[in-house]
Amino acid sequence: MQLSASQLQSQHKALIDALKRGEAVEITYHGQTLGIVQPVKPSVNNKEQASAMASFFGMHRDLKDSAKNNFPK
């Protein structure tokens, strides 16, 4: 999303809404980019991320052979 400095004054709610959606907003002044405002938290849901990480890291937990059992004695 892109907002000019004058639009920012009158459409600040659009900036907040874009940040809530996880979008970065480019602020311009006379056609030149002044900066980019980015959301603080990632756009990924924390529960979704935790679930994905649990399934990824837990995918081999059922294996009976572990690394310590595979070394020669």
Coordinates of C-alpha atoms in Angstrom, one line a residue:
M1 CA 0.0 0.0 0.0
Q2 CA 1.2 3.5 -0.7
L3 CA 0.0 6.8 1.0
S4 CA 1.1 10.3 0.4
A5 CA 1.8 12.6 3.4
S6 CA -1.4 14.5 2.7
Q7 CA -3.4 11.3 2.5
L8 CA -1.8 10.1 5.7
Q9 CA -3.4 13.0 7.6
S10 CA -6.9 12.3 6.3
Q11 CA -6.7 8.5 5.9
H12 CA -4.8 7.4 8.9
K13 CA -7.4 4.6 9.5
A14 CA -6.4 3.1 6.1
L15 CA -2.8 2.9 7.4
I16 CA -3.9 1.2 10.6
D17 CA -6.1 -1.2 8.7
A18 CA -3.2 -2.1 6.4
L19 CA -0.9 -2.8 9.3
K20 CA -3.5 -5.0 10.9
R21 CA -3.6 -7.0 7.7
G22 CA 0.2 -7.4 7.9
E23 CA 0.9 -5.1 5.0
A24 CA 3.8 -2.6 4.8
V25 CA 2.8 0.9 3.9
E26 CA 5.0 3.2 1.8
I27 CA 4.8 6.9 2.8
T28 CA 5.6 9.4 0.0
Y29 CA 6.0 13.2 -0.2
H30 CA 5.9 14.9 -3.5
G31 CA 6.4 11.6 -5.2
Q32 CA 9.5 10.7 -3.2
T33 CA 9.5 7.8 -0.8
L34 CA 10.0 9.0 2.8
G35 CA 9.8 5.6 4.5
I36 CA 8.1 2.4 4.9
V37 CA 5.9 1.5 7.9
Q38 CA 5.8 -2.2 8.7
P39 CA 3.7 -4.2 11.2
V40 CA 5.4 -5.2 14.4
K41 CA 4.1 -8.7 14.6
P42 CA 4.3 -11.2 11.7
S43 CA 1.2 -11.8 9.6
V44 CA 1.3 -15.5 10.5
N45 CA -1.0 -16.6 13.2
N46 CA 1.0 -17.8 16.3
K47 CA -1.1 -20.9 16.7
E48 CA -0.6 -21.8 13.1
Q49 CA 3.1 -21.3 13.3
A50 CA 3.3 -23.4 16.6
S51 CA 1.3 -26.2 15.0
A52 CA 3.5 -26.2 11.9
M53 CA 6.7 -26.3 14.0
A54 CA 5.4 -29.1 16.2
S55 CA 4.5 -31.2 13.2
F56 CA 7.8 -30.5 11.5
F57 CA 10.1 -31.2 14.5
G58 CA 8.0 -34.0 15.8
M59 CA 7.8 -36.0 12.5
H60 CA 10.5 -38.5 13.5
R61 CA 9.6 -38.9 17.2
D62 CA 8.1 -42.4 16.5
L63 CA 11.4 -43.8 15.2
K64 CA 12.9 -46.4 17.6
D65 CA 16.5 -45.9 16.4
S66 CA 18.0 -42.8 17.7
A67 CA 21.5 -41.4 16.9
K68 CA 23.0 -42.6 20.2
N69 CA 21.9 -46.2 19.4
N70 CA 23.5 -46.2 15.9
F71 CA 27.1 -45.6 17.1
P72 CA 29.5 -48.6 17.3
K73 CA 30.3 -49.7 20.8

